[in-house]
């Protein structure tokens, strides 16, 4: 193997390792980006929400227990009271209808695996079924 081939192979292997390492650090990178663009301004970068105004997503019993509803809330918004970790919130959440089913799935999986959350992974088919049921 000549030096040029070796360097090319080394570069490719280094790039693959970098991509794999980055995926391990943030497995739902698209979900993270979408969360930062559409959700973090209210729910905060750390998922902590705004005490008394915006519910947290980090370590939130509501998120863990109402997985099917979260997709609907993202797509269609929510009005009325919601109780999260024993605290009642009553600010409307605006809809984010421009997100595709696939993007909503990625956001949910990012939320479900971030900030200490261990709420499992949702499948695209589950999100589609939930969105169909709440129309």
PDB file of N, CA and C in Angstrom, residues 10 16-17 25 27 32 39 44 47 50-51 61 69 89 91 108 115 127:
ATOM      1  N   UNK A  10      -6.876   6.260   5.964  1.00  0.00           N
ATOM      2  CA  UNK A  10      -6.842   6.798   7.328  1.00  0.00           C
ATOM      3  C   UNK A  10      -7.840   7.936   7.488  1.00  0.00           C
ATOM      4  N   UNK A  16     -15.262   8.327   9.742  1.00  0.00           N
ATOM      5  CA  UNK A  16     -16.280   7.378  10.223  1.00  0.00           C
ATOM      6  C   UNK A  16     -16.298   7.322  11.742  1.00  0.00           C
ATOM      7  N   UNK A  17     -15.133   7.283  12.342  1.00  0.00           N
ATOM      8  CA  UNK A  17     -15.041   7.246  13.802  1.00  0.00           C
ATOM      9  C   UNK A  17     -15.637   8.505  14.412  1.00  0.00           C
ATOM     10  N   UNK A  25     -22.889  10.363  21.234  1.00  0.00           N
ATOM     11  CA  UNK A  25     -23.067  11.484  22.149  1.00  0.00           C
ATOM     12  C   UNK A  25     -24.503  12.022  22.071  1.00  0.00           C
ATOM     13  N   UNK A  27     -27.694  10.775  19.999  1.00  0.00           N
ATOM     14  CA  UNK A  27     -28.237   9.846  19.016  1.00  0.00           C
ATOM     15  C   UNK A  27     -29.367  10.420  18.167  1.00  0.00           C
ATOM     16  N   UNK A  32     -32.588  16.999  18.270  1.00  0.00           N
ATOM     17  CA  UNK A  32     -31.986  18.057  19.084  1.00  0.00           C
ATOM     18  C   UNK A  32     -32.069  19.396  18.364  1.00  0.00           C
ATOM     19  N   UNK A  39     -38.695  24.380  20.355  1.00  0.00           N
ATOM     20  CA  UNK A  39     -39.169  24.097  21.707  1.00  0.00           C
ATOM     21  C   UNK A  39     -38.388  24.801  22.813  1.00  0.00           C
ATOM     22  N   UNK A  44     -36.820  25.560  27.491  1.00  0.00           N
ATOM     23  CA  UNK A  44     -35.412  25.770  27.824  1.00  0.00           C
ATOM     24  C   UNK A  44     -34.512  24.670  27.245  1.00  0.00           C
ATOM     25  N   UNK A  47     -34.549  21.497  29.169  1.00  0.00           N
ATOM     26  CA  UNK A  47     -35.844  20.847  29.358  1.00  0.00           C
ATOM     27  C   UNK A  47     -36.534  21.212  30.655  1.00  0.00           C
ATOM     28  N   UNK A  50     -40.256  26.825  32.481  1.00  0.00           N
ATOM     29  CA  UNK A  50     -40.246  28.063  33.259  1.00  0.00           C
ATOM     30  C   UNK A  50     -41.189  27.870  34.437  1.00  0.00           C
ATOM     31  N   UNK A  51     -40.645  27.818  35.611  1.00  0.00           N
ATOM     32  CA  UNK A  51     -41.396  27.509  36.825  1.00  0.00           C
ATOM     33  C   UNK A  51     -42.717  28.271  36.877  1.00  0.00           C
ATOM     34  N   UNK A  61     -43.239  13.652  34.720  1.00  0.00           N
ATOM     35  CA  UNK A  61     -44.140  12.500  34.771  1.00  0.00           C
ATOM     36  C   UNK A  61     -45.137  12.520  33.618  1.00  0.00           C
ATOM     37  N   UNK A  69     -49.921  11.337  23.624  1.00  0.00           N
ATOM     38  CA  UNK A  69     -50.434  12.704  23.555  1.00  0.00           C
ATOM     39  C   UNK A  69     -49.380  13.728  23.142  1.00  0.00           C
ATOM     40  N   UNK A  89     -50.216  23.779  35.193  1.00  0.00           N
ATOM     41  CA  UNK A  89     -49.841  24.803  34.218  1.00  0.00           C
ATOM     42  C   UNK A  89     -51.071  25.088  33.363  1.00  0.00           C
ATOM     43  N   UNK A  91     -50.948  27.636  30.535  1.00  0.00           N
ATOM     44  CA  UNK A  91     -50.605  28.503  29.408  1.00  0.00           C
ATOM     45  C   UNK A  91     -50.740  27.700  28.128  1.00  0.00           C
ATOM     46  N   UNK A 108     -39.479  13.772  19.729  1.00  0.00           N
ATOM     47  CA  UNK A 108     -39.898  12.936  20.856  1.00  0.00           C
ATOM     48  C   UNK A 108     -38.762  12.050  21.361  1.00  0.00           C
ATOM     49  N   UNK A 115     -31.560  14.793  29.230  1.00  0.00           N
ATOM     50  CA  UNK A 115     -31.686  15.370  30.572  1.00  0.00           C
ATOM     51  C   UNK A 115     -31.979  14.326  31.653  1.00  0.00           C
ATOM     52  N   UNK A 127     -46.069   7.252  16.201  1.00  0.00           N
ATOM     53  CA  UNK A 127     -46.385   8.684  16.102  1.00  0.00           C
ATOM     54  C   UNK A 127     -47.495   8.902  15.088  1.00  0.00           C
TER      55      UNK A 127
END
